[in-house]
Amino acid sequence: QKEVEQNSGPLSVPEGAIASLNCTYSDRGSQSFFWYRQYSGKSPELIMFIYSNGDKEDGRFTAQLNKASQYVSLLIRDSQPSDSATYLCAVRGGSYDKVIFGPGTSLSVIP
Amino acid sequence: GAVVSQHPSWVICKSGTSVKIECRSLDFQATTMFWYRQFPKQSLMLMATSNEGSKATYEQGVEKDKFLINHASLTLSTLTVTSAHPEDSSFYICSARDGGRGDTEAFFGQGTRLTVV
C-alpha cells in the first residue's frame, strides 16, 4: 500500500466552479498535512497546511482533515484558469521527520 | 516568508562527472533539509533527510555513495551526484524546515534540472 494516495486525474472543472481534491494516507501516526501546487517545470509551492481535524479556510482554499478516516481534502472555490496545475498532497509522519508526497492530481480549469 | 535558494537551476554534465547542487536557507536556520528527486510526470520522491552536523538518512534504494549529502551548517546543504549517468537526469529539489518555528511546513528551493549526456 502506498503511503499517500491521490487520484491522478486529470480533473477538469469549469471556471468559477468548486474543485475538490482528495488524499488518503496510511500512517495513522501522521501529524501534519500539506497541500502544494506545482506548475510544470517549477518547484512546488505551499498552499495550505493543517494539523487538526476539521476545516481550515484561507481565501478560496479550504483544507479538510479527518484523521479517523485518514483522509485530507482541498477545496478550491471560484476556480480560475490560473489554478490549473498539479496539486500534491504531503504528509509528515509521526515516527520519522520526513514529508512524503502523493502522486499528485492534475487540475484543469476550463475558461 | 522563509526563502530557500537552490543553485544551479539547471546543469548539463557529461557521463562520469560529478555535479554539486547547493541548497541555502537565506533568512532562517534550517535544522533539517530534505532532498527530493522528480522524474517527468511523477511525484517527488524523497531521497534523504539531513540534519545539521550529522550524517544524512537515506531512503531505501538511494545509493549513499552516489548521492553525497553534506549539511555542514544551519544554512547550507549540498547534494553531489557522483559519476553521473544519463539515468540520473532528473529534477532535484531541496526543502528546508525552520527549526526556530517548531512544527511547520518545509520551504522548497527552486529546483535543479540535471541533464547527463
PDB file of C-alpha atoms in Angstrom:
ATOM      1  CA  GLN A   1       0.000   0.000   0.000  1.00  0.00           C
ATOM      2  CA  LYS A   2       1.324   3.389  -0.988  1.00  0.00           C
ATOM      3  CA  GLU A   3       1.820   5.788   1.877  1.00  0.00           C
ATOM      4  CA  VAL A   4      -0.022   8.716   0.323  1.00  0.00           C
ATOM      5  CA  GLU A   5      -2.582   8.269  -2.428  1.00  0.00           C
ATOM      6  CA  GLN A   6      -4.356  10.704  -4.690  1.00  0.00           C
ATOM      7  CA  ASN A   7      -6.464  10.432  -7.817  1.00  0.00           C
ATOM      8  CA  SER A   8      -4.121  11.239 -10.665  1.00  0.00           C
ATOM      9  CA  GLY A   9      -6.778  12.980 -12.696  1.00  0.00           C
ATOM     10  CA  PRO A  10      -6.882  14.949 -14.797  1.00  0.00           C
ATOM     11  CA  LEU A  11      -9.693  16.723 -13.033  1.00  0.00           C
ATOM     12  CA  SER A  12     -11.468  19.265 -15.194  1.00  0.00           C
ATOM     13  CA  VAL A  13     -13.787  21.926 -13.802  1.00  0.00           C
ATOM     14  CA  PRO A  14     -15.324  24.999 -15.412  1.00  0.00           C
ATOM     15  CA  GLU A  15     -14.167  28.431 -14.347  1.00  0.00           C
ATOM     16  CA  GLY A  16     -15.988  29.594 -11.224  1.00  0.00           C
ATOM     17  CA  ALA A  17     -16.812  26.079 -10.029  1.00  0.00           C
ATOM     18  CA  ILE A  18     -15.537  24.304  -6.935  1.00  0.00           C
ATOM     19  CA  ALA A  19     -12.641  21.903  -7.417  1.00  0.00           C
ATOM     20  CA  SER A  20     -12.385  19.074  -4.901  1.00  0.00           C
ATOM     21  CA  LEU A  21      -9.099  17.231  -4.452  1.00  0.00           C
ATOM     22  CA  ASN A  22      -8.771  14.180  -2.234  1.00  0.00           C
ATOM     23  CA  CYS A  23      -5.938  12.401  -0.486  1.00  0.00           C
ATOM     24  CA  THR A  24      -5.638   9.366   1.768  1.00  0.00           C
ATOM     25  CA  TYR A  25      -2.666   8.260   3.839  1.00  0.00           C
ATOM     26  CA  SER A  26      -1.648   5.047   5.518  1.00  0.00           C
ATOM     27  CA  ASP A  27       0.338   6.111   8.612  1.00  0.00           C
ATOM     28  CA  ARG A  28      -2.110   6.654  11.472  1.00  0.00           C
ATOM     29  CA  GLY A  29       0.587   8.454  13.409  1.00  0.00           C
ATOM     30  CA  SER A  30       0.859  11.221  10.841  1.00  0.00           C
ATOM     31  CA  GLN A  31       0.832  14.661  12.388  1.00  0.00           C
ATOM     32  CA  SER A  32       0.971  17.270   9.667  1.00  0.00           C
ATOM     33  CA  PHE A  33      -0.696  17.548   6.298  1.00  0.00           C
ATOM     34  CA  PHE A  34       0.142  19.848   3.431  1.00  0.00           C
ATOM     35  CA  TRP A  35      -1.193  20.812   0.059  1.00  0.00           C
ATOM     36  CA  TYR A  36       1.259  22.059  -2.557  1.00  0.00           C
ATOM     37  CA  ARG A  37       0.662  23.372  -6.047  1.00  0.00           C
ATOM     38  CA  GLN A  38       3.186  22.666  -8.777  1.00  0.00           C
ATOM     39  CA  TYR A  39       3.268  24.208 -12.203  1.00  0.00           C
ATOM     40  CA  SER A  40       5.038  22.313 -14.936  1.00  0.00           C
ATOM     41  CA  GLY A  41       8.801  22.598 -14.638  1.00  0.00           C
ATOM     42  CA  LYS A  42       8.604  24.503 -11.370  1.00  0.00           C
ATOM     43  CA  SER A  43       9.167  23.660  -7.741  1.00  0.00           C
ATOM     44  CA  PRO A  44       6.129  23.039  -5.505  1.00  0.00           C
ATOM     45  CA  GLU A  45       4.655  25.961  -3.613  1.00  0.00           C
ATOM     46  CA  LEU A  46       2.786  25.579  -0.365  1.00  0.00           C
ATOM     47  CA  ILE A  47      -0.929  26.361  -0.436  1.00  0.00           C
ATOM     48  CA  MET A  48      -2.057  25.209   2.979  1.00  0.00           C
ATOM     49  CA  PHE A  49      -1.157  23.072   5.933  1.00  0.00           C
ATOM     50  CA  ILE A  50      -3.470  21.544   8.514  1.00  0.00           C
ATOM     51  CA  TYR A  51      -2.766  19.743  11.767  1.00  0.00           C
ATOM     52  CA  SER A  52      -6.147  19.313  13.457  1.00  0.00           C
ATOM     53  CA  ASN A  53      -9.349  17.567  12.467  1.00  0.00           C
ATOM     54  CA  GLY A  54     -11.891  19.779  10.772  1.00  0.00           C
ATOM     55  CA  ASP A  55     -11.744  22.550   8.226  1.00  0.00           C
ATOM     56  CA  LYS A  56      -9.203  25.288   7.684  1.00  0.00           C
ATOM     57  CA  GLU A  57     -10.000  28.118   5.314  1.00  0.00           C
ATOM     58  CA  ASP A  58      -7.634  30.530   3.595  1.00  0.00           C
ATOM     59  CA  GLY A  59      -9.162  32.700   0.920  1.00  0.00           C
ATOM     60  CA  ARG A  60     -10.560  30.493  -1.830  1.00  0.00           C
ATOM     61  CA  PHE A  61      -8.947  27.381  -0.360  1.00  0.00           C
ATOM     62  CA  THR A  62     -10.323  25.087   2.328  1.00  0.00           C
ATOM     63  CA  ALA A  63      -8.434  22.106   3.688  1.00  0.00           C
ATOM     64  CA  GLN A  64     -10.371  19.372   5.443  1.00  0.00           C
ATOM     65  CA  LEU A  65      -8.809  16.735   7.682  1.00  0.00           C
ATOM     66  CA  ASN A  66     -10.345  13.582   9.099  1.00  0.00           C
ATOM     67  CA  LYS A  67      -7.724  11.595  10.985  1.00  0.00           C
ATOM     68  CA  ALA A  68     -10.123   8.755  11.835  1.00  0.00           C
ATOM     69  CA  SER A  69     -10.675   8.151   8.133  1.00  0.00           C
ATOM     70  CA  GLN A  70      -7.071   9.048   7.267  1.00  0.00           C
ATOM     71  CA  TYR A  71      -8.365  11.489   4.724  1.00  0.00           C
ATOM     72  CA  VAL A  72      -7.466  15.035   3.779  1.00  0.00           C
ATOM     73  CA  SER A  73      -9.001  17.147   1.059  1.00  0.00           C
ATOM     74  CA  LEU A  74      -8.600  20.520  -0.590  1.00  0.00           C
ATOM     75  CA  LEU A  75     -11.485  22.571  -1.934  1.00  0.00           C
ATOM     76  CA  ILE A  76     -10.856  25.428  -4.337  1.00  0.00           C
ATOM     77  CA  ARG A  77     -13.777  27.799  -4.647  1.00  0.00           C
ATOM     78  CA  ASP A  78     -14.339  30.061  -7.668  1.00  0.00           C
ATOM     79  CA  SER A  79     -11.739  28.142  -9.637  1.00  0.00           C
ATOM     80  CA  GLN A  80      -9.658  30.202 -12.047  1.00  0.00           C
ATOM     81  CA  PRO A  81      -7.689  29.113 -15.127  1.00  0.00           C
ATOM     82  CA  SER A  82      -4.544  30.102 -13.216  1.00  0.00           C
ATOM     83  CA  ASP A  83      -5.366  27.349 -10.719  1.00  0.00           C
ATOM     84  CA  SER A  84      -4.613  24.798 -13.435  1.00  0.00           C
ATOM     85  CA  ALA A  85      -1.657  22.842 -12.068  1.00  0.00           C
ATOM     86  CA  THR A  86      -0.753  19.626 -10.312  1.00  0.00           C
ATOM     87  CA  TYR A  87      -1.745  19.523  -6.652  1.00  0.00           C
ATOM     88  CA  LEU A  88       0.400  17.486  -4.331  1.00  0.00           C
ATOM     89  CA  CYS A  89      -0.770  16.157  -1.007  1.00  0.00           C
ATOM     90  CA  ALA A  90       2.056  15.702   1.506  1.00  0.00           C
ATOM     91  CA  VAL A  91       2.076  14.043   4.898  1.00  0.00           C
ATOM     92  CA  ARG A  92       4.588  14.292   7.710  1.00  0.00           C
ATOM     93  CA  GLY A  93       4.780  11.032   9.558  1.00  0.00           C
ATOM     94  CA  GLY A  94       4.563  10.560  13.270  1.00  0.00           C
ATOM     95  CA  SER A  95       7.678   8.488  13.715  1.00  0.00           C
ATOM     96  CA  TYR A  96      10.033   9.989  11.207  1.00  0.00           C
ATOM     97  CA  ASP A  97      10.930  13.552  10.472  1.00  0.00           C
ATOM     98  CA  LYS A  98      10.181  13.443   6.767  1.00  0.00           C
ATOM     99  CA  VAL A  99       7.448  14.529   4.419  1.00  0.00           C
ATOM    100  CA  ILE A 100       6.036  12.035   1.956  1.00  0.00           C
ATOM    101  CA  PHE A 101       4.281  13.214  -1.179  1.00  0.00           C
ATOM    102  CA  GLY A 102       1.363  11.708  -3.006  1.00  0.00           C
ATOM    103  CA  PRO A 103       1.479  11.243  -6.781  1.00  0.00           C
ATOM    104  CA  GLY A 104      -0.421  14.485  -7.384  1.00  0.00           C
ATOM    105  CA  THR A 105      -3.706  15.361  -9.064  1.00  0.00           C
ATOM    106  CA  SER A 106      -3.690  17.318 -12.285  1.00  0.00           C
ATOM    107  CA  LEU A 107      -6.345  20.048 -12.278  1.00  0.00           C
ATOM    108  CA  SER A 108      -7.523  21.839 -15.374  1.00  0.00           C
ATOM    109  CA  VAL A 109      -9.855  24.834 -15.038  1.00  0.00           C
ATOM    110  CA  ILE A 110     -11.669  25.452 -18.288  1.00  0.00           C
ATOM    111  CA  PRO A 111     -12.460  29.110 -19.128  1.00  0.00           C
TER     112      PRO A 111
ATOM    113  CA  GLY B   1       8.354  34.360   4.381  1.00  0.00           C
ATOM    114  CA  ALA B   2      11.178  31.854   4.543  1.00  0.00           C
ATOM    115  CA  VAL B   3      13.360  31.711   1.449  1.00  0.00           C
ATOM    116  CA  VAL B   4      15.305  28.716   0.220  1.00  0.00           C
ATOM    117  CA  SER B   5      17.727  29.260  -2.611  1.00  0.00           C
ATOM    118  CA  GLN B   6      18.914  26.376  -4.734  1.00  0.00           C
ATOM    119  CA  HIS B   7      21.777  26.590  -7.180  1.00  0.00           C
ATOM    120  CA  PRO B   8      22.235  25.956 -10.024  1.00  0.00           C
ATOM    121  CA  SER B   9      18.755  25.974 -11.524  1.00  0.00           C
ATOM    122  CA  TRP B  10      19.914  23.783 -14.366  1.00  0.00           C
ATOM    123  CA  VAL B  11      23.079  21.951 -15.298  1.00  0.00           C
ATOM    124  CA  ILE B  12      24.274  19.747 -18.117  1.00  0.00           C
ATOM    125  CA  CYS B  13      27.162  17.421 -17.490  1.00  0.00           C
ATOM    126  CA  LYS B  14      28.953  14.554 -19.176  1.00  0.00           C
ATOM    127  CA  SER B  15      28.591  10.963 -18.070  1.00  0.00           C
ATOM    128  CA  GLY B  16      31.085  10.025 -15.404  1.00  0.00           C
ATOM    129  CA  THR B  17      31.496  13.501 -13.976  1.00  0.00           C
ATOM    130  CA  SER B  18      30.199  14.802 -10.652  1.00  0.00           C
ATOM    131  CA  VAL B  19      27.760  17.608 -10.056  1.00  0.00           C
ATOM    132  CA  LYS B  20      27.197  19.565  -6.852  1.00  0.00           C
ATOM    133  CA  ILE B  21      23.870  21.209  -6.040  1.00  0.00           C
ATOM    134  CA  GLU B  22      23.600  23.750  -3.233  1.00  0.00           C
ATOM    135  CA  CYS B  23      20.604  24.490  -1.054  1.00  0.00           C
ATOM    136  CA  ARG B  24      20.681  27.555   1.185  1.00  0.00           C
ATOM    137  CA  SER B  25      18.193  28.919   3.663  1.00  0.00           C
ATOM    138  CA  LEU B  26      18.512  32.681   3.323  1.00  0.00           C
ATOM    139  CA  ASP B  27      16.610  34.055   6.287  1.00  0.00           C
ATOM    140  CA  PHE B  28      16.299  31.226   8.771  1.00  0.00           C
ATOM    141  CA  GLN B  29      18.270  28.410  10.283  1.00  0.00           C
ATOM    142  CA  ALA B  30      17.406  25.095   8.677  1.00  0.00           C
ATOM    143  CA  THR B  31      17.926  22.353  11.199  1.00  0.00           C
ATOM    144  CA  THR B  32      16.572  19.802   8.746  1.00  0.00           C
ATOM    145  CA  MET B  33      16.855  19.703   4.983  1.00  0.00           C
ATOM    146  CA  PHE B  34      15.288  17.250   2.573  1.00  0.00           C
ATOM    147  CA  TRP B  35      16.379  16.244  -0.896  1.00  0.00           C
ATOM    148  CA  TYR B  36      13.841  15.059  -3.460  1.00  0.00           C
ATOM    149  CA  ARG B  37      14.042  13.808  -6.998  1.00  0.00           C
ATOM    150  CA  GLN B  38      11.238  14.159  -9.512  1.00  0.00           C
ATOM    151  CA  PHE B  39      11.071  12.405 -12.862  1.00  0.00           C
ATOM    152  CA  PRO B  40       8.764  13.777 -15.581  1.00  0.00           C
ATOM    153  CA  LYS B  41       5.072  13.431 -14.769  1.00  0.00           C
ATOM    154  CA  GLN B  42       5.858  11.783 -11.450  1.00  0.00           C
ATOM    155  CA  SER B  43       5.659  12.981  -7.894  1.00  0.00           C
ATOM    156  CA  LEU B  44       8.503  13.995  -5.628  1.00  0.00           C
ATOM    157  CA  MET B  45      10.454  11.066  -4.260  1.00  0.00           C
ATOM    158  CA  LEU B  46      12.309  11.672  -1.021  1.00  0.00           C
ATOM    159  CA  MET B  47      15.963  10.753  -1.369  1.00  0.00           C
ATOM    160  CA  ALA B  48      17.364  11.687   2.018  1.00  0.00           C
ATOM    161  CA  THR B  49      16.921  13.744   5.142  1.00  0.00           C
ATOM    162  CA  SER B  50      19.827  15.653   6.573  1.00  0.00           C
ATOM    163  CA  ASN B  51      20.262  17.280   9.951  1.00  0.00           C
ATOM    164  CA  GLU B  52      22.957  19.836  10.544  1.00  0.00           C
ATOM    165  CA  GLY B  53      26.187  18.280  11.712  1.00  0.00           C
ATOM    166  CA  SER B  54      25.136  14.663  11.321  1.00  0.00           C
ATOM    167  CA  LYS B  55      25.037  12.074   8.586  1.00  0.00           C
ATOM    168  CA  ALA B  56      22.122  12.070   6.212  1.00  0.00           C
ATOM    169  CA  THR B  57      19.430   9.422   6.441  1.00  0.00           C
ATOM    170  CA  TYR B  58      18.845   7.908   3.029  1.00  0.00           C
ATOM    171  CA  GLU B  59      15.623   6.367   1.815  1.00  0.00           C
ATOM    172  CA  GLN B  60      15.567   2.766   0.745  1.00  0.00           C
ATOM    173  CA  GLY B  61      17.004   2.277  -2.703  1.00  0.00           C
ATOM    174  CA  VAL B  62      19.000   5.513  -2.746  1.00  0.00           C
ATOM    175  CA  GLU B  63      22.739   4.917  -3.051  1.00  0.00           C
ATOM    176  CA  LYS B  64      24.500   6.940  -0.377  1.00  0.00           C
ATOM    177  CA  ASP B  65      27.847   6.624  -2.137  1.00  0.00           C
ATOM    178  CA  LYS B  66      26.410   8.024  -5.330  1.00  0.00           C
ATOM    179  CA  PHE B  67      24.379  10.847  -3.839  1.00  0.00           C
ATOM    180  CA  LEU B  68      26.602  12.535  -1.290  1.00  0.00           C
ATOM    181  CA  ILE B  69      24.847  14.890   1.080  1.00  0.00           C
ATOM    182  CA  ASN B  70      26.613  17.353   3.321  1.00  0.00           C
ATOM    183  CA  HIS B  71      24.809  19.580   5.813  1.00  0.00           C
ATOM    184  CA  ALA B  72      27.742  21.384   7.348  1.00  0.00           C
ATOM    185  CA  SER B  73      25.936  24.476   8.558  1.00  0.00           C
ATOM    186  CA  LEU B  74      22.459  25.581   9.551  1.00  0.00           C
ATOM    187  CA  THR B  75      22.030  27.418   6.264  1.00  0.00           C
ATOM    188  CA  LEU B  76      23.655  25.166   3.692  1.00  0.00           C
ATOM    189  CA  SER B  77      23.218  21.627   2.463  1.00  0.00           C
ATOM    190  CA  THR B  78      24.792  20.181  -0.668  1.00  0.00           C
ATOM    191  CA  LEU B  79      23.945  17.195  -2.832  1.00  0.00           C
ATOM    192  CA  THR B  80      26.711  15.807  -5.015  1.00  0.00           C
ATOM    193  CA  VAL B  81      25.776  13.387  -7.753  1.00  0.00           C
ATOM    194  CA  THR B  82      28.940  11.359  -8.326  1.00  0.00           C
ATOM    195  CA  SER B  83      29.828   9.569 -11.534  1.00  0.00           C
ATOM    196  CA  ALA B  84      26.635  10.773 -13.133  1.00  0.00           C
ATOM    197  CA  HIS B  85      24.846   8.665 -15.725  1.00  0.00           C
ATOM    198  CA  PRO B  86      22.047   9.597 -18.126  1.00  0.00           C
ATOM    199  CA  GLU B  87      19.502   7.834 -15.874  1.00  0.00           C
ATOM    200  CA  ASP B  88      20.378  10.352 -13.145  1.00  0.00           C
ATOM    201  CA  SER B  89      18.872  13.086 -15.293  1.00  0.00           C
ATOM    202  CA  SER B  90      16.018  14.466 -13.248  1.00  0.00           C
ATOM    203  CA  PHE B  91      14.653  17.453 -11.366  1.00  0.00           C
ATOM    204  CA  TYR B  92      16.284  17.664  -7.930  1.00  0.00           C
ATOM    205  CA  ILE B  93      14.569  19.751  -5.272  1.00  0.00           C
ATOM    206  CA  CYS B  94      15.608  20.603  -1.751  1.00  0.00           C
ATOM    207  CA  SER B  95      13.426  21.778   1.073  1.00  0.00           C
ATOM    208  CA  ALA B  96      14.299  23.146   4.467  1.00  0.00           C
ATOM    209  CA  ARG B  97      12.478  23.381   7.756  1.00  0.00           C
ATOM    210  CA  ASP B  98      12.853  26.378  10.031  1.00  0.00           C
ATOM    211  CA  GLY B  99      13.906  24.866  13.340  1.00  0.00           C
ATOM    212  CA  GLY B 100      13.050  28.028  15.201  1.00  0.00           C
ATOM    213  CA  ARG B 101       9.363  27.837  14.322  1.00  0.00           C
ATOM    214  CA  GLY B 102       8.559  24.456  15.710  1.00  0.00           C
ATOM    215  CA  ASP B 103       6.398  22.113  13.737  1.00  0.00           C
ATOM    216  CA  THR B 104       5.949  23.940  10.471  1.00  0.00           C
ATOM    217  CA  GLU B 105       5.989  23.298   6.793  1.00  0.00           C
ATOM    218  CA  ALA B 106       9.202  22.948   4.862  1.00  0.00           C
ATOM    219  CA  PHE B 107      10.065  25.520   2.217  1.00  0.00           C
ATOM    220  CA  PHE B 108      11.230  24.480  -1.197  1.00  0.00           C
ATOM    221  CA  GLY B 109      14.114  25.676  -3.292  1.00  0.00           C
ATOM    222  CA  GLN B 110      13.601  26.436  -6.966  1.00  0.00           C
ATOM    223  CA  GLY B 111      14.852  23.034  -8.048  1.00  0.00           C
ATOM    224  CA  THR B 112      17.766  21.957 -10.242  1.00  0.00           C
ATOM    225  CA  ARG B 113      17.216  20.295 -13.575  1.00  0.00           C
ATOM    226  CA  LEU B 114      20.120  17.935 -14.191  1.00  0.00           C
ATOM    227  CA  THR B 115      20.778  16.554 -17.656  1.00  0.00           C
ATOM    228  CA  VAL B 116      23.535  13.996 -18.065  1.00  0.00           C
ATOM    229  CA  VAL B 117      24.725  13.492 -21.620  1.00  0.00           C
TER     230      VAL B 117
END
